[in-house]
Short mmCIF file of C-alpha atoms and ligand atoms in Angstrom, two decimals:
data_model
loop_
_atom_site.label_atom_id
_atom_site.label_comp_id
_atom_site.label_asym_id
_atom_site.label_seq_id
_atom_site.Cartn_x
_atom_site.Cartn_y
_atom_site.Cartn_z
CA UNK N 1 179.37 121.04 218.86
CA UNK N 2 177.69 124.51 218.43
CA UNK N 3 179.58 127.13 221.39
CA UNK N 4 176.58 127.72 222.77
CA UNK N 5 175.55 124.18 223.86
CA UNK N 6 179.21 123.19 224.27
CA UNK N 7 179.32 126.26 227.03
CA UNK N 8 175.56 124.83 228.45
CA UNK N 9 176.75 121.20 228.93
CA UNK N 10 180.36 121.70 230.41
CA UNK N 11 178.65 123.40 233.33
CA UNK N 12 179.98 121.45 236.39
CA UNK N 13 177.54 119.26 238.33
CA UNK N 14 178.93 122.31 241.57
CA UNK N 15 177.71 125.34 238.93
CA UNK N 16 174.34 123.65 238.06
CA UNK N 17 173.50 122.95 242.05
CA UNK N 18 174.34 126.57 242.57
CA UNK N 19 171.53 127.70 240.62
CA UNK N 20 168.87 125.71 242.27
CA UNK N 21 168.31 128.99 244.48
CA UNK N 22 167.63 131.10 241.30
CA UNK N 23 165.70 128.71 239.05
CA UNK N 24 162.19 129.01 241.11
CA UNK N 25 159.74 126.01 240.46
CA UNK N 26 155.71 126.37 240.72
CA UNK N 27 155.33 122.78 242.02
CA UNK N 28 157.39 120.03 243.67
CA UNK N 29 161.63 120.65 244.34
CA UNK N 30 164.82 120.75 242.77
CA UNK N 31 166.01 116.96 241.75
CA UNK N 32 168.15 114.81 239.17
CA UNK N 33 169.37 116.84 236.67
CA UNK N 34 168.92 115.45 232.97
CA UNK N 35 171.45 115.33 230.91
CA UNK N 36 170.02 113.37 227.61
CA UNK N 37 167.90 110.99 226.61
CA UNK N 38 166.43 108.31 224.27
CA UNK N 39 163.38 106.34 223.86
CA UNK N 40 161.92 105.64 227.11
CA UNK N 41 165.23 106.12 228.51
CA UNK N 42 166.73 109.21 230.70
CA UNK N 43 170.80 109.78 231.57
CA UNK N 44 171.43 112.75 234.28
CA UNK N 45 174.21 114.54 234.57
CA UNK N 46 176.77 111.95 236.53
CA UNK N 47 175.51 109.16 233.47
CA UNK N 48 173.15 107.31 235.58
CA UNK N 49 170.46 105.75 233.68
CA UNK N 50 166.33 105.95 234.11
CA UNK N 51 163.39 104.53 232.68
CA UNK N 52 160.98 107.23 232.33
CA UNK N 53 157.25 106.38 233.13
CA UNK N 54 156.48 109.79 233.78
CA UNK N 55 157.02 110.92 230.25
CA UNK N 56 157.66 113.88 231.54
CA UNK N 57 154.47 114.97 232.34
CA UNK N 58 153.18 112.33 230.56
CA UNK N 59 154.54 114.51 226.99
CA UNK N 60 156.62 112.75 225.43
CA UNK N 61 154.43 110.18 223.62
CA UNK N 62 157.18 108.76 221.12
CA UNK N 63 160.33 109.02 223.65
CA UNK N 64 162.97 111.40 224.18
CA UNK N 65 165.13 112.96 221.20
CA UNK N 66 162.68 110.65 218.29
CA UNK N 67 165.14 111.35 215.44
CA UNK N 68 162.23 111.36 212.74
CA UNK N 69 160.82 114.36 214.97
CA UNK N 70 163.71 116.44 214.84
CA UNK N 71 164.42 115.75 211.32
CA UNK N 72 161.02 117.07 210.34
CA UNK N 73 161.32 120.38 212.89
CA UNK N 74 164.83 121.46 211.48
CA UNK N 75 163.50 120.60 207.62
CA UNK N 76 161.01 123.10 208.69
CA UNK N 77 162.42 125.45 210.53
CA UNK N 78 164.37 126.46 207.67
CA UNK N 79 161.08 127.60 206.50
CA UNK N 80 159.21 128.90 209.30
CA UNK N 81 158.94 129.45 212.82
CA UNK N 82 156.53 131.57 214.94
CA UNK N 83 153.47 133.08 213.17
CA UNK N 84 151.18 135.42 215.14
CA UNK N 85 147.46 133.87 215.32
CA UNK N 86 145.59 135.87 212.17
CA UNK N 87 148.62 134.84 209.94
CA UNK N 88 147.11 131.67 207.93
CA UNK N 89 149.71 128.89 207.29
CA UNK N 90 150.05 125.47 205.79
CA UNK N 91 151.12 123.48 209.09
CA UNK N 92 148.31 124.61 210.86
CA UNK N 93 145.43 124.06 208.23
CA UNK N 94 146.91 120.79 207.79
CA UNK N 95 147.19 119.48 211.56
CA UNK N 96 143.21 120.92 211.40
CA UNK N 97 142.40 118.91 209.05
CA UNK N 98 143.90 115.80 210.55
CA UNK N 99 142.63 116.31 214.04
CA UNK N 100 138.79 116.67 212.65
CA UNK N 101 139.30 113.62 210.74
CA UNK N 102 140.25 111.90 214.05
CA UNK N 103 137.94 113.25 216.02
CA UNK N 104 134.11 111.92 216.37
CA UNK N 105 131.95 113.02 213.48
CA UNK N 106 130.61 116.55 214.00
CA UNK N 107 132.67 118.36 215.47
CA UNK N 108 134.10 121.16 212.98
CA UNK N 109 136.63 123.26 214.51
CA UNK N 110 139.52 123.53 216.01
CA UNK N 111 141.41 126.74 218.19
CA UNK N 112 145.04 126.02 218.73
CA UNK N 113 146.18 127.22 222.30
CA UNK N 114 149.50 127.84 223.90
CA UNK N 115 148.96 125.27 226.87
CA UNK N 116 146.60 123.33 228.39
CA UNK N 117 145.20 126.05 230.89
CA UNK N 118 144.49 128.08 228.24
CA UNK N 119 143.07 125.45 225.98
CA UNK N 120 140.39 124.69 229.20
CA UNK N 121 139.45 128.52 229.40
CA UNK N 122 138.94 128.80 225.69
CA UNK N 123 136.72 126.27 226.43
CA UNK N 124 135.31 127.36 229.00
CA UNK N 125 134.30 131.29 227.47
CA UNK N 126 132.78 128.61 223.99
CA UNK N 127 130.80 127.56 226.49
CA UNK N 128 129.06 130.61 228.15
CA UNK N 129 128.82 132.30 224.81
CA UNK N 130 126.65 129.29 223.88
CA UNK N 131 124.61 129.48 226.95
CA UNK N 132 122.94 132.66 227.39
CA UNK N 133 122.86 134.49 231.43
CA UNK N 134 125.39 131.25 232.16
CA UNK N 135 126.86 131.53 235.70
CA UNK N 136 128.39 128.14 236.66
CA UNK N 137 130.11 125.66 235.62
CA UNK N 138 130.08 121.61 236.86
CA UNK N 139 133.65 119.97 237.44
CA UNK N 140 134.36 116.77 239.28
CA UNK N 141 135.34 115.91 242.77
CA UNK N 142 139.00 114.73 241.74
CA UNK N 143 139.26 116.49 238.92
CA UNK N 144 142.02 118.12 237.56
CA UNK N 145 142.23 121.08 234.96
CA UNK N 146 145.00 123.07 235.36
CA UNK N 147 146.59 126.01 237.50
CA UNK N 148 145.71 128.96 235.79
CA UNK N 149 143.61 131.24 237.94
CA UNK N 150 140.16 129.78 236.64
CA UNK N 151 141.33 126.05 235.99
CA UNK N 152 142.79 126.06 239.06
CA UNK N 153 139.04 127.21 240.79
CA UNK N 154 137.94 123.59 238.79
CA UNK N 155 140.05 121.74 240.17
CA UNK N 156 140.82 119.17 243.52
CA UNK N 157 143.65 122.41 244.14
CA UNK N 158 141.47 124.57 245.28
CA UNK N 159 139.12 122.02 247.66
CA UNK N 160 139.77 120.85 251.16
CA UNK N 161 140.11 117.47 249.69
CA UNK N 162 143.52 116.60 251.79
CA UNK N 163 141.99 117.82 254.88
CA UNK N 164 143.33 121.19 254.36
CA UNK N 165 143.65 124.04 251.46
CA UNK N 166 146.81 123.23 249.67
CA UNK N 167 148.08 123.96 246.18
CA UNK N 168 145.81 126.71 245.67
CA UNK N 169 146.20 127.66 249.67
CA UNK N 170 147.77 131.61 248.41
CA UNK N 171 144.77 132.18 245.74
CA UNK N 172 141.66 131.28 247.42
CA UNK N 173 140.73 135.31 248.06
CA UNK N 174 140.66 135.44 244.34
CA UNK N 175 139.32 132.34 242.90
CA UNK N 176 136.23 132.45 240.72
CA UNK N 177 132.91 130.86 242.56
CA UNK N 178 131.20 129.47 239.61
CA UNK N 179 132.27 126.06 239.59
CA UNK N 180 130.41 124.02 241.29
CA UNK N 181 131.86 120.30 242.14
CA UNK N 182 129.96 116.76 241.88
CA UNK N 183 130.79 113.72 243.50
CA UNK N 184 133.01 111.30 240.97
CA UNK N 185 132.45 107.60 240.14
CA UNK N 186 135.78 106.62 242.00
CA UNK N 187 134.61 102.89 242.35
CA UNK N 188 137.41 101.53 244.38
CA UNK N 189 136.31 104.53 247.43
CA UNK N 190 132.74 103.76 246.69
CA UNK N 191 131.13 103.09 250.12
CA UNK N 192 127.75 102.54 248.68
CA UNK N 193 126.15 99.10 247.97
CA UNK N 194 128.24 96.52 246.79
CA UNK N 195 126.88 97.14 243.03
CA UNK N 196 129.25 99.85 241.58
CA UNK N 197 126.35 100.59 238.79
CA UNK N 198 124.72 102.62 242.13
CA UNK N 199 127.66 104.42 242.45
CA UNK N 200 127.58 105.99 238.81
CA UNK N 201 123.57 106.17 239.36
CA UNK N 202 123.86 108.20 242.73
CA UNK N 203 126.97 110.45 240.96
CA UNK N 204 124.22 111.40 237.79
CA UNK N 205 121.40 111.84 240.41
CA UNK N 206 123.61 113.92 242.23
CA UNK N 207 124.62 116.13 239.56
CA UNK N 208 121.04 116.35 237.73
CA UNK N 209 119.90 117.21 241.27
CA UNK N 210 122.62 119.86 241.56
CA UNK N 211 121.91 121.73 238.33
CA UNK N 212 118.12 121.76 239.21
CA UNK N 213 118.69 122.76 242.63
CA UNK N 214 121.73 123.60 243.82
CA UNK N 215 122.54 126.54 241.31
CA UNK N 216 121.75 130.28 240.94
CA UNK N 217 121.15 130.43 237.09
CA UNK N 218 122.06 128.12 233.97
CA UNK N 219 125.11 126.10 233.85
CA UNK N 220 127.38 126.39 230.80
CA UNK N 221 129.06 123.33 230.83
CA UNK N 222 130.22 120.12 232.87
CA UNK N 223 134.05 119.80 232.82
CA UNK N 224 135.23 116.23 232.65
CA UNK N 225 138.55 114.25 232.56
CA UNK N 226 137.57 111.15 230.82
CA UNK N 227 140.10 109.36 233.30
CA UNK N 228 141.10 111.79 236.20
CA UNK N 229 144.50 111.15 236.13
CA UNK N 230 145.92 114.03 238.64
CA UNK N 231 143.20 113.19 241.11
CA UNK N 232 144.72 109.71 241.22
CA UNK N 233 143.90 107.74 237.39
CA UNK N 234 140.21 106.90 238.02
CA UNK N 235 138.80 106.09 235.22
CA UNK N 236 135.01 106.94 234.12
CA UNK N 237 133.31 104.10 233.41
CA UNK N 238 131.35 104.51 229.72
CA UNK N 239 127.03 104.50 231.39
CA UNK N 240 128.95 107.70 233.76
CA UNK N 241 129.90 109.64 231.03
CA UNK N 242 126.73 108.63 228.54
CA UNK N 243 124.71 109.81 231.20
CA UNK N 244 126.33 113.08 231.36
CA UNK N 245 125.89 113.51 227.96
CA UNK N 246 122.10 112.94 228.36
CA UNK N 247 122.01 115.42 231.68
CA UNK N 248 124.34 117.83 229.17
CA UNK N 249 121.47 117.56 226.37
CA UNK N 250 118.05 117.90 228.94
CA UNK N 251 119.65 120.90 230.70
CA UNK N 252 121.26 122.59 227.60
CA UNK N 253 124.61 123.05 228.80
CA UNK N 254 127.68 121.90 226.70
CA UNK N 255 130.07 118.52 227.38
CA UNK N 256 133.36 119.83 227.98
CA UNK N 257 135.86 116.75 227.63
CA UNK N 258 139.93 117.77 228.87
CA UNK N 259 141.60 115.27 226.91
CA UNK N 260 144.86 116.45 227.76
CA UNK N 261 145.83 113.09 229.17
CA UNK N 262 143.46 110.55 227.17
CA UNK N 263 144.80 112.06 223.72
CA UNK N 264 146.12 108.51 222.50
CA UNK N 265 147.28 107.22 225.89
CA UNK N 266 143.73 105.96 226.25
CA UNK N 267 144.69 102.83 223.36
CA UNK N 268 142.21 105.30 221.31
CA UNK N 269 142.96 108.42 219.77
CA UNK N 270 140.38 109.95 221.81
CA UNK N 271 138.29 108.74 224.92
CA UNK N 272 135.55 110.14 223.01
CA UNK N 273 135.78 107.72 220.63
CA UNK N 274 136.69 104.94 222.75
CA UNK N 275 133.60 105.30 224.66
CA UNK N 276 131.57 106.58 222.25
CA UNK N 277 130.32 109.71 223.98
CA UNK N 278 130.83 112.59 221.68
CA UNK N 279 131.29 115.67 223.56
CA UNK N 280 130.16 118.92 222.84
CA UNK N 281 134.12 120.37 223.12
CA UNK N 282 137.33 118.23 223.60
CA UNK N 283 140.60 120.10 224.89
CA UNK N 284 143.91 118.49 223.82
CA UNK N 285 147.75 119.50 225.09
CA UNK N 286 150.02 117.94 226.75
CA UNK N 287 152.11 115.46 223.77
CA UNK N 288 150.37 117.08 221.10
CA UNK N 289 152.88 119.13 220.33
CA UNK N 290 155.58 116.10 220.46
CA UNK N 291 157.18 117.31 222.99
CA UNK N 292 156.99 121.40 222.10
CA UNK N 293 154.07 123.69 223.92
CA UNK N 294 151.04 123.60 222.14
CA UNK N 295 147.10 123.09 222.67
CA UNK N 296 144.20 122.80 221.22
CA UNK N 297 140.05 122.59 221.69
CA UNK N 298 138.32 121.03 219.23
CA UNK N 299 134.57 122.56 218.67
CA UNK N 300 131.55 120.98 217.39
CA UNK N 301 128.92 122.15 214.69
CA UNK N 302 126.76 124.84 215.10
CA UNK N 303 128.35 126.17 218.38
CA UNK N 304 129.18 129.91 217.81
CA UNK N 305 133.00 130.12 217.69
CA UNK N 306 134.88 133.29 218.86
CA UNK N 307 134.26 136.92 217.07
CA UNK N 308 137.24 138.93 215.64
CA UNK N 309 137.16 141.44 218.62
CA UNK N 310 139.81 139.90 220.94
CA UNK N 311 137.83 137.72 222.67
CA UNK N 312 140.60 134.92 222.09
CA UNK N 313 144.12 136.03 221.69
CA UNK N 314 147.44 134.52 222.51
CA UNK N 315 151.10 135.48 221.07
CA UNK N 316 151.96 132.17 220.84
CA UNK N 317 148.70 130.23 219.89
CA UNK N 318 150.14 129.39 216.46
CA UNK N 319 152.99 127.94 216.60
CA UNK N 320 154.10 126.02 213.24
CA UNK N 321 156.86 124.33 214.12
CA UNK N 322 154.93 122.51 217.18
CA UNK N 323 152.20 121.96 214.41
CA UNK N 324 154.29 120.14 212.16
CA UNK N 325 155.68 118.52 215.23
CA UNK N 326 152.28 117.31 216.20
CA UNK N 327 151.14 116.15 212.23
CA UNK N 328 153.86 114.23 212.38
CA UNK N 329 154.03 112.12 215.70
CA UNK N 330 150.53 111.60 214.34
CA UNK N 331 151.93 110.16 211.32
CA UNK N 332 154.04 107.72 213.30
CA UNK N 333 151.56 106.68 215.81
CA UNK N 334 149.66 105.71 212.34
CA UNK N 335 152.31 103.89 210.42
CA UNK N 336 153.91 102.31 213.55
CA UNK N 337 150.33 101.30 215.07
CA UNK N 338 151.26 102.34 218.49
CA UNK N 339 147.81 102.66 219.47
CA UNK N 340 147.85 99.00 219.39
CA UNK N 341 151.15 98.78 221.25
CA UNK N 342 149.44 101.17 224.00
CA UNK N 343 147.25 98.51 224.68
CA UNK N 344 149.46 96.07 224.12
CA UNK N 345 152.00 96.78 226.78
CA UNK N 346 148.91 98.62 229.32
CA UNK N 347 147.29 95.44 229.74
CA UNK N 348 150.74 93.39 230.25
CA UNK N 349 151.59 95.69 232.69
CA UNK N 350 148.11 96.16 234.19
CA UNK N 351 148.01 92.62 234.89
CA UNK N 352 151.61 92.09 235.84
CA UNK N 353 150.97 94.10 238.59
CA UNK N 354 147.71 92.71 239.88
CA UNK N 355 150.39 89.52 239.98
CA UNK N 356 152.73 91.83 242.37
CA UNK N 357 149.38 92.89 244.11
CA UNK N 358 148.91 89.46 245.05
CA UNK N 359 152.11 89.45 247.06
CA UNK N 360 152.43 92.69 248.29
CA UNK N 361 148.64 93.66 250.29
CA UNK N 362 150.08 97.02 250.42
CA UNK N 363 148.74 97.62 247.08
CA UNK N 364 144.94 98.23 247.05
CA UNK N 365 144.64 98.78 243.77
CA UNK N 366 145.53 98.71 240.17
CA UNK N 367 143.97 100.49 237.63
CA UNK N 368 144.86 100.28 234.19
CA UNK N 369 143.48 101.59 230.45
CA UNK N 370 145.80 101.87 227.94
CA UNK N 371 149.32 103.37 228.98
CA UNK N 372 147.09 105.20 231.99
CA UNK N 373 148.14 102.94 235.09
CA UNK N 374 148.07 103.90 238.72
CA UNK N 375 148.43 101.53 242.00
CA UNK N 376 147.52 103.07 245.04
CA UNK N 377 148.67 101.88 248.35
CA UNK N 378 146.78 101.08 251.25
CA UNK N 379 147.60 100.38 254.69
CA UNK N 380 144.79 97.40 254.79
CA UNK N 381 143.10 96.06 252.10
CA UNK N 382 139.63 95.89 253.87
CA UNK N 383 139.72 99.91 255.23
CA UNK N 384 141.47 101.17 252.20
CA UNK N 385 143.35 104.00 254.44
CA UNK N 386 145.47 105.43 252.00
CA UNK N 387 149.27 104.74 252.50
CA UNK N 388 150.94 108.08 251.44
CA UNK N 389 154.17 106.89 253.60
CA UNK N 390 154.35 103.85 251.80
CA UNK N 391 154.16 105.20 248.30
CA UNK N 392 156.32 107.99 248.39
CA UNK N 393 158.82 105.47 249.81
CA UNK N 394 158.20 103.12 247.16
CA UNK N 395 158.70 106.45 245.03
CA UNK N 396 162.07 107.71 246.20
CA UNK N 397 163.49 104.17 245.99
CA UNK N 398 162.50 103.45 242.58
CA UNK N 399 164.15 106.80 241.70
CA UNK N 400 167.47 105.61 243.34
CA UNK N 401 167.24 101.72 241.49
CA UNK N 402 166.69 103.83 238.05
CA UNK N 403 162.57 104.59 237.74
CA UNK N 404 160.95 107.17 237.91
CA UNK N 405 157.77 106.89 238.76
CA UNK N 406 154.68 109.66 238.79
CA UNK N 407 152.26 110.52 241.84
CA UNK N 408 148.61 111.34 241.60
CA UNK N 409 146.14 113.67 243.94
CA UNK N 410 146.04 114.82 247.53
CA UNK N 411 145.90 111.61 249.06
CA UNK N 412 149.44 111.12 247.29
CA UNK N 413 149.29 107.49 247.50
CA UNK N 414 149.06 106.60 244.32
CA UNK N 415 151.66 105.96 242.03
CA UNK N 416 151.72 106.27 238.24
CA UNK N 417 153.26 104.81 235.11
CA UNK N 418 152.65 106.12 232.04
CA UNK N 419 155.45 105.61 230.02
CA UNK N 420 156.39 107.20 226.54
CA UNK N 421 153.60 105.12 224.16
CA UNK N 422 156.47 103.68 221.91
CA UNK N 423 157.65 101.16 225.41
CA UNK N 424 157.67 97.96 224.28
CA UNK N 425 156.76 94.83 226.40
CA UNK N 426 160.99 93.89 227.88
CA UNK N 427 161.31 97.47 228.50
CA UNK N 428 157.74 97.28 230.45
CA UNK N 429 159.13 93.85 232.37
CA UNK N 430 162.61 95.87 233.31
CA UNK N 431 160.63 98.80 234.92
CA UNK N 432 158.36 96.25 236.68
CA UNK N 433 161.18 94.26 238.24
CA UNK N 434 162.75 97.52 239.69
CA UNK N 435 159.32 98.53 240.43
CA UNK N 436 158.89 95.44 242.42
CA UNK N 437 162.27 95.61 244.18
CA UNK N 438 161.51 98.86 245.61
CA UNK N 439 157.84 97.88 246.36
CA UNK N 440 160.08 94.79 248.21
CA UNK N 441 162.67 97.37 249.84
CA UNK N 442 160.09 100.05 251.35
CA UNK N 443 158.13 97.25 252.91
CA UNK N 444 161.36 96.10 254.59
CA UNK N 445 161.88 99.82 255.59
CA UNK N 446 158.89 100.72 256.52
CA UNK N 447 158.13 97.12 258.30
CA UNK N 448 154.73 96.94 256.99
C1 LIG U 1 143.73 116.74 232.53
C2 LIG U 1 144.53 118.02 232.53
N1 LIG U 1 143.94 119.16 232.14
C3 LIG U 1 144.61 120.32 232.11
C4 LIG U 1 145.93 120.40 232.49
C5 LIG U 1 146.65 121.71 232.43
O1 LIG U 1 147.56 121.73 231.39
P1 LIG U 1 148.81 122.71 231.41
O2 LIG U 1 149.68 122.23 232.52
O3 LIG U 1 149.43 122.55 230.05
O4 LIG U 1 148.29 124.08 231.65
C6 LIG U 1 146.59 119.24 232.90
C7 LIG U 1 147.99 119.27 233.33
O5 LIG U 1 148.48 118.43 234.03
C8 LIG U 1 145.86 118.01 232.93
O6 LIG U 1 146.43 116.87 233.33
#
């Protein structure tokens, strides 16, 4: 083994604990520490085993340590490595060339980012250079974009959604004003009629009545997660986000779509094309890069771009190595059809667990699309009170029987699995038996 990775991985369980104090985190605490891992599969540092359904923030689309990746990042990193963002190079012309053949016919460009925050804000600036004197944008209640300064001011963060200011409690002296935030068609919390097509009616009215009357000058965009995952997996149905394309197209403003999380997870390459709403831009990151940091917004024709005068510039916006990366998890999820294994193994699960719901009332819902799945927990069916107790117990046991399992939003009652795409259906059956154990266990605890 190479000296320096020999001297990383014979620190003693005692040296890495001590550290905890001087490793800072932005979110969330000090937990297992990870050793290795394969496939869907995670070892920490005393050998126990996990199944990941976090894919580590949902990034790791073919697995941990996918041998044809790495073969295809050391092959080129004999080559190449960092270029700065006016240096033109193979890699990234080619992974441009792919992404526009994915993506829904007219759209001609693509900017490569260095994260998904950044990705949103390049975005976001496309946007008010298209839209002369714009001064606001539209996000979604629920809706997640990032923590950057400005995504951060877009999203749930920043609202009194959990009864009080939390993650963005320290910033709120400082955020940007000019989003403004619509009601979501969150069906399941609809308290409307008993027709969930008024819900997405009265969400549209709301938001055409907004720009018309609630604003101080032209909006440059609406930002949209296709399926808020953060704020809890909801997805949008397909009239919702038609509709916003027609409210997008009578109030000339631009479709943003942050398909950071629907980028193949969605059993489509993009929602866009799954639902056939073609966006004005889409913003990708997350697994894109395979597993290394990279972004990207894809543009569509006719939209002025960015000059040459700095309006745009990141150090590491042009990374080839996580471009190669990317072109090439693309090329698997092609060959090995995982889209239709993402489907394949999202609607097992999806409707194992409406079996599991039908024994355990503590689930309130499941909601499933593709590899997206979230179950949120209730302490009654009929008033829906959200069960945060119950969920992060479910949680914490899960992680102790060998799962780990993600949460979504401020009500933090719902729990998420979203696995590496690449899961097949026994690996999907051994995380829902543990999954159902612990559901079993913090019901016992919890007596409830
Ligand atoms: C939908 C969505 N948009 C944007 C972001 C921000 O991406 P990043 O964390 O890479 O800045 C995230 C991250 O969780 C996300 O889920």
């Amino acid at each position: 083994m190479d000296s320096t990775l020999e001297r990383i991985y014979s620190m003693s369980p005692e040296e890495a604990q001590a550290m905890n104090k001087h490793v800072m985190l932005g979110s969330g605490g000090h937990g297992v520490c990870f050793e290795k891992g394969k496939g869907v599969n995670l070892w920490d540092i005393s050998g126990k085993k996990y199944i990941d359904c976090t894919s580590q923030g949902w990034a790791m689309y073919l697995g941990h340590a996918n041998e044809e990746i790495r073969q295809t990042v050391y092959e080129h990193m004999g080559n190449l490595g960092h270029l700065n963002q006016n240096s033109d190079s193979l890699p990234r012309y080619a992974l441009a060339k792919k992404l526009l053949e994915l993506a829904p016919e007219g759209m001609d460009r693509v900017l490569f980012a260095i994260g998904g925050s950044s990705a949103i804000e390049a975005a976001m600036k496309i946007a008010v250079k298209n839209v002369p004197g714009a001064r606001h944008f539209i996000s979604l209640q629920d809706g997640y974009h990032g923590s950057s300064l400005t995504t951060g001011a877009a999203s749930w963060l920043s609202t009194k959604s959990a009864g009080m200011f939390t993650g963005f409690n320290s910033f709120l002296s400082i955020l940007n004003d000019v989003f403004i935030r619509v009601p979501n068609p969150f069906l399941y919390r609809w308290d409307g009629s008993a027709n969930p097509e008024d819900c997405i009616d009265y969400c549209l009215k709301v938001t055409r009545e907004t720009i018309m009357r609630s604003t101080s000058g032209p909006v440059a965009g609406i930002i949209v997660e296709p399926l808020q995952a953060s704020g809890g997996q909801i997805p949008l149905p397909k009239r919702y986000l038609q509709g916003l394309r027609k409210i997008c197209d009578a109030f000339g403003c631009l479709l943003i779509f942050d398909e950071l999380q629907t980028y193949c997870r969605i059993g489509d390459y993009f929602a866009a094309n799954k639902y056939g709403v073609t966006p004005d831009i889409m913003c990708l990151g997350k697994a894109l890069g395979a597993g290394l940091p990279m972004a990207a917004i894809i543009v569509r024709e006719g939209l002025e771009g960015f000059g040459p005068l700095g309006e745009e510039v990141h150090t590491f916006s042009n990374n080839s190595i996580a471009q190669v990366a990317a072109l090439k998890q693309l090329d698997i999820i092609e060959r090995d059809g995982i889209l239709a294994n993402v489907n394949r193994v999202g609607d097992y699960i999806g409707d194992r667990l409406r079996d599991i719901q039908q024994v355990f009332p503590q689930i309130g819902d499941v909601r499933q699309v593709g590899l997206h799945v979230g179950i949120e927990f209730v302490r009654d069916p009929e008033t829906k009170e959200p069960d945060m107790e119950f969920a992060q117990t479910v949680k914490a046991i899960a992680l102790m029987m060998g799962l780990i399992l993600g949460d979504a939003g401020y009500r933090m009652n719902v729990l998420k699995i979203k696995p590496p795409l690449i899961m097949t259906i026994e690996e999907a059956e051994e995380a829902l038996q543990i999954f159902t154990a612990a559901v079993g266990a913090a019901s016992q605890k919890l007596g409830r």
